[in-house]
């Protein structure tokens, strides 16, 4: 059984992943910023008798990552698997988001993952074994307003993951990227929080898109199962789309000329809703959300 370090386990994909590994018999070190406030995972693990140890780690902090990693190694001896899951979102036009919000997204989603990768790399390299899994998103390959800032952090994480995979390959360390689509998490539901005073329609339209997708929700356990499968299968495959239409969405973007893609998402409401509903096969307009017959 592996010793697994997972970041961002207070809710959503991270919580589901910690439970999946614990239920499979792996020893899990589940980290989050505030375990005292976010008690759900600890309570569930205790109730089921799972080998899940919850501890504090703020991936935004060099000191917190270093101290948290050192404490886990002192207890466990070695970390076999790192799952970089901690992440935050910011929805809005570039003009509207503050620089503090933009920097916060990059700090957690990109630099936070890099901090953890740097922490585990030396020991994994020396042992010539290990696995690092970075959770990105389909937004790691598809940038659409109002999630441009979020996508930028995930594009960056995909880029460094691909380079890291090259560096660690000769030392027997596997690196994988997991790319979820729209998953039923608090982050996904938060996209629907929209003000009425923006001159940009994209956030309002994406709120309706997410609300439509969440009518038939994809649980975070699906992503957790994929992460567990990657670890246990020994695969060297780099990218792993997860969820309905995740692979198709990324393939569709690659097949669409840039100018055509920009024109669609910069079009008037009637054009955007009509094209998107035809592509997705479901109604996403406000007040009419639901699946087509």
Coordinates of C-alpha atoms in Angstrom, one line a residue:
X1 CA 0.0 0.0 0.0
X2 CA 1.2 3.5 -0.8
X3 CA 1.7 6.5 1.4
X4 CA -0.3 9.3 -0.2
X5 CA -0.2 13.1 0.3
X6 CA -3.2 15.0 -1.0
X7 CA -3.7 18.7 -0.9
X8 CA -7.0 20.6 -0.7
X9 CA -9.0 17.9 1.0
X10 CA -11.6 20.0 2.9
X11 CA -14.3 19.5 0.3
X12 CA -15.0 18.4 -3.3
X13 CA -12.5 16.4 -5.3
X14 CA -9.9 16.4 -2.5
X15 CA -12.2 15.1 0.1
X16 CA -13.5 12.4 -2.2
X17 CA -9.9 11.4 -3.2
X18 CA -8.8 11.1 0.4
X19 CA -11.7 8.8 1.1
X20 CA -11.2 6.7 -2.1
X21 CA -7.5 6.1 -1.2
X22 CA -8.3 5.4 2.4
X23 CA -11.1 2.9 1.5
X24 CA -8.6 1.2 -0.8
X25 CA -6.2 0.6 2.1
X26 CA -3.6 3.3 1.3
X27 CA -2.2 5.4 4.1
X28 CA -3.4 8.9 3.4
X29 CA -2.1 12.3 4.7
X30 CA -4.9 14.7 3.8
X31 CA -4.0 18.3 4.1
X32 CA -6.0 21.5 4.1
X33 CA -5.6 25.1 5.4
X34 CA -7.8 24.8 8.5
X35 CA -8.6 21.3 9.7
X36 CA -10.3 22.7 12.8
X37 CA -12.9 24.5 10.7
X38 CA -13.2 21.9 8.0
X39 CA -13.9 18.8 10.1
X40 CA -16.0 16.7 7.7
X41 CA -13.2 14.5 6.3
X42 CA -11.8 13.7 9.7
X43 CA -15.2 12.8 11.0
X44 CA -16.0 10.5 8.0
X45 CA -12.6 8.8 8.2
X46 CA -12.9 8.2 11.9
X47 CA -16.4 6.8 11.5
X48 CA -15.2 4.3 8.8
X49 CA -11.9 3.5 10.5
X50 CA -9.9 4.7 7.5
X51 CA -6.1 5.2 7.5
X52 CA -6.6 8.9 6.8
X53 CA -4.6 11.5 8.8
X54 CA -5.7 15.1 8.5
X55 CA -3.2 17.9 9.0
X56 CA -2.7 21.6 8.2
X57 CA -0.9 22.7 5.1
X58 CA -1.4 26.1 3.2
X59 CA 0.0 25.6 -0.2
X60 CA 0.3 29.4 -0.6
X61 CA 3.1 29.4 2.0
X62 CA 6.7 28.1 1.5
X63 CA 7.0 27.6 5.3
X64 CA 3.7 25.8 5.7
X65 CA 4.5 23.4 2.8
X66 CA 8.0 22.7 4.1
X67 CA 6.9 22.2 7.7
X68 CA 3.9 20.1 6.7
X69 CA 5.9 17.9 4.4
X70 CA 8.7 17.4 7.0
X71 CA 6.1 16.4 9.6
X72 CA 4.5 13.8 7.3
X73 CA 7.9 12.3 6.3
X74 CA 8.9 12.2 10.0
X75 CA 5.8 10.1 10.7
X76 CA 5.5 8.1 7.5
X77 CA 9.1 7.7 6.4
X78 CA 8.4 8.4 2.7
X79 CA 5.7 9.8 0.4
X80 CA 4.9 7.5 -2.5
X81 CA 2.2 9.6 -4.1
X82 CA 1.5 13.4 -4.3
X83 CA -1.9 14.5 -5.4
X84 CA -1.9 18.3 -6.0
X85 CA -5.6 19.1 -5.8
X86 CA -5.7 22.4 -3.9
X87 CA -7.3 25.1 -6.0
X88 CA -9.5 28.2 -6.0
X89 CA -11.5 29.9 -8.8
X90 CA -12.2 33.4 -9.8
X91 CA -14.9 34.2 -12.3
X92 CA -15.1 37.6 -14.1
X93 CA -13.7 39.7 -16.9
X94 CA -10.0 40.6 -16.7
X95 CA -11.0 44.3 -16.2
X96 CA -13.3 43.5 -13.3
X97 CA -11.1 41.2 -11.2
X98 CA -8.7 42.9 -8.9
X99 CA -5.0 42.2 -9.1
X100 CA -5.2 40.7 -5.6
X101 CA -7.8 38.2 -6.9
X102 CA -5.7 37.4 -10.0
X103 CA -2.6 36.8 -8.0
X104 CA -4.4 34.7 -5.4
X105 CA -5.6 32.3 -8.1
X106 CA -2.1 31.9 -9.5
X107 CA -0.6 31.6 -6.0
X108 CA -2.7 28.6 -5.1
X109 CA -3.4 26.8 -8.4
X110 CA 0.1 27.1 -9.9
X111 CA 2.7 28.1 -7.3
X112 CA 1.1 26.0 -4.6
X113 CA 1.4 22.9 -6.8
X114 CA 4.9 23.7 -7.7
X115 CA 5.9 24.1 -4.0
X116 CA 4.6 20.6 -3.3
X117 CA 6.3 19.1 -6.4
X118 CA 9.6 20.6 -5.3
X119 CA 9.1 19.2 -1.8
X120 CA 8.6 15.6 -2.9
X121 CA 11.0 15.5 -6.0
X122 CA 14.3 15.0 -4.2
X123 CA 13.3 11.9 -2.3
X124 CA 11.3 10.4 -5.1
X125 CA 14.3 11.0 -7.5
X126 CA 16.7 9.4 -5.0
X127 CA 14.4 6.4 -4.4
X128 CA 13.7 6.2 -8.2
X129 CA 10.0 5.7 -7.6
X130 CA 6.9 7.7 -6.9
X131 CA 3.9 9.3 -8.6
X132 CA 2.8 12.9 -8.8
X133 CA -0.7 13.7 -10.0
X134 CA -1.7 17.3 -10.7
X135 CA -5.4 18.1 -10.9
X136 CA -6.0 20.7 -13.6
X137 CA -9.2 21.1 -15.5
X138 CA -10.5 21.2 -19.1
X139 CA -9.8 24.9 -18.5
X140 CA -6.1 23.8 -18.6
X141 CA -6.6 23.6 -22.4
X142 CA -9.7 25.6 -23.1
X143 CA -9.8 29.3 -22.1
X144 CA -13.2 30.9 -22.1
X145 CA -14.4 34.1 -20.4
X146 CA -15.3 34.6 -17.6
X147 CA -12.7 31.9 -16.5
X148 CA -9.7 33.4 -18.2
X149 CA -7.7 34.0 -15.0
X150 CA -8.6 30.5 -13.7
X151 CA -7.6 29.0 -17.1
X152 CA -4.3 30.8 -17.0
X153 CA -3.4 29.1 -13.8
X154 CA -4.4 25.7 -15.1
X155 CA -2.6 26.3 -18.5
X156 CA 0.5 27.1 -16.4
X157 CA 0.1 24.0 -14.3
X158 CA -0.3 21.8 -17.4
X159 CA 2.9 23.3 -18.9
X160 CA 5.1 22.7 -15.8
X161 CA 3.6 19.2 -15.3
X162 CA 4.6 18.2 -18.8
X163 CA 8.1 19.5 -18.3
X164 CA 8.3 17.9 -14.8
X165 CA 7.2 14.6 -16.4
X166 CA 10.2 14.7 -18.7
X167 CA 12.6 15.5 -15.8
X168 CA 11.3 12.7 -13.6
X169 CA 10.9 10.0 -16.2
X170 CA 14.6 8.9 -16.1
X171 CA 14.3 8.5 -12.4
X172 CA 11.2 6.2 -12.6
X173 CA 8.8 8.8 -11.2
X174 CA 5.4 9.0 -12.9
X175 CA 3.6 12.3 -13.5
X176 CA 0.0 12.6 -14.5
X177 CA -2.5 15.4 -15.2
X178 CA -6.1 14.9 -14.4
X179 CA -8.5 17.2 -16.3
X180 CA -12.0 17.3 -14.8
X181 CA -15.0 18.8 -16.6
X182 CA -17.8 20.4 -14.7
X183 CA -18.0 18.4 -11.4
X184 CA -20.6 18.8 -8.7
X185 CA -18.4 20.7 -6.2
X186 CA -18.9 24.0 -4.2
X187 CA -16.5 25.6 -6.7
X188 CA -18.7 24.7 -9.6
X189 CA -21.8 26.0 -7.9
X190 CA -20.0 29.2 -7.0
X191 CA -19.8 30.1 -10.7
X192 CA -23.5 30.9 -10.5
X193 CA -23.0 33.8 -8.1
X194 CA -23.4 36.7 -10.5
X195 CA -23.9 40.4 -10.1
X196 CA -26.2 42.4 -12.3
X197 CA -24.0 45.4 -13.0
X198 CA -21.4 44.0 -15.4
X199 CA -21.2 45.2 -19.0
X200 CA -19.8 41.8 -19.8
X201 CA -22.4 39.0 -20.5
X202 CA -20.0 36.0 -20.3
X203 CA -20.2 35.4 -16.5
X204 CA -24.0 35.5 -16.6
X205 CA -24.1 33.1 -19.6
X206 CA -21.6 30.7 -17.9
X207 CA -23.6 30.7 -14.8
X208 CA -26.5 29.3 -16.8
X209 CA -24.2 26.9 -18.6
X210 CA -22.9 25.5 -15.2
X211 CA -26.5 25.4 -13.8
X212 CA -27.6 23.4 -16.7
X213 CA -24.7 20.9 -16.4
X214 CA -25.4 20.5 -12.7
X215 CA -28.9 19.4 -13.3
X216 CA -27.3 16.0 -14.1
X217 CA -24.4 16.3 -11.7
X218 CA -21.1 14.4 -12.1
X219 CA -19.9 13.5 -8.5
X220 CA -16.4 14.3 -7.4
X221 CA -16.0 10.6 -6.6
X222 CA -15.6 10.0 -10.4
X223 CA -12.4 12.1 -10.4
X224 CA -11.2 10.4 -7.2
X225 CA -11.7 7.0 -8.8
X226 CA -9.6 8.1 -11.8
X227 CA -6.8 9.3 -9.6
X228 CA -6.8 6.0 -7.7
X229 CA -6.8 4.1 -11.0
X230 CA -3.8 6.1 -12.2
X231 CA -1.8 5.2 -9.1
X232 CA -2.8 1.6 -8.9
X233 CA -2.5 0.8 -12.6
X234 CA 1.1 2.0 -13.0
X235 CA 0.2 3.9 -16.2
X236 CA 2.6 6.4 -17.7
X237 CA -0.1 8.2 -19.6
X238 CA 0.2 11.9 -19.0
X239 CA -3.3 13.4 -19.5
X240 CA -6.6 12.0 -18.2
X241 CA -9.8 13.8 -19.0
X242 CA -12.6 13.0 -16.5
X243 CA -16.4 13.5 -16.8
X244 CA -19.0 13.7 -19.5
X245 CA -17.8 15.7 -22.5
X246 CA -14.4 16.6 -21.0
X247 CA -12.4 15.0 -23.8
X248 CA -14.9 16.1 -26.4
X249 CA -14.8 19.7 -25.2
X250 CA -11.0 19.9 -25.4
X251 CA -11.0 18.2 -28.8
X252 CA -13.6 20.5 -30.1
X253 CA -11.6 23.6 -29.0
X254 CA -8.5 22.2 -30.8
X255 CA -10.5 21.7 -33.9
X256 CA -12.0 25.2 -33.9
X257 CA -10.1 28.1 -35.5
X258 CA -9.2 30.7 -32.9
X259 CA -11.1 33.5 -34.6
X260 CA -14.3 31.4 -34.8
X261 CA -14.0 30.5 -31.1
X262 CA -13.5 34.1 -30.1
X263 CA -16.4 35.3 -32.3
X264 CA -18.8 32.8 -30.7
X265 CA -18.0 33.7 -27.1
X266 CA -17.9 37.4 -28.0
X267 CA -21.3 37.2 -29.8
X268 CA -24.7 38.5 -28.7
X269 CA -26.8 36.4 -26.3
X270 CA -29.2 35.0 -28.9
X271 CA -26.3 33.7 -31.1
X272 CA -24.4 32.3 -28.1
X273 CA -27.3 30.5 -26.5
X274 CA -28.4 29.1 -29.9
X275 CA -25.0 27.7 -30.9
X276 CA -24.1 26.4 -27.4
X277 CA -27.5 24.6 -27.0
X278 CA -27.1 23.0 -30.4
X279 CA -23.6 21.9 -29.5
X280 CA -24.4 20.6 -26.0
X281 CA -27.8 19.1 -26.9
X282 CA -29.5 20.7 -23.9
X283 CA -31.3 24.0 -23.0
X284 CA -29.2 26.4 -21.0
X285 CA -31.2 29.6 -21.3
X286 CA -32.4 31.1 -18.0
X287 CA -35.8 29.8 -17.0
X288 CA -35.7 27.0 -19.5
X289 CA -32.8 24.9 -18.1
X290 CA -33.2 21.1 -18.6
X291 CA -32.4 18.4 -21.1
X292 CA -33.8 18.3 -24.6
X293 CA -36.4 15.6 -25.3

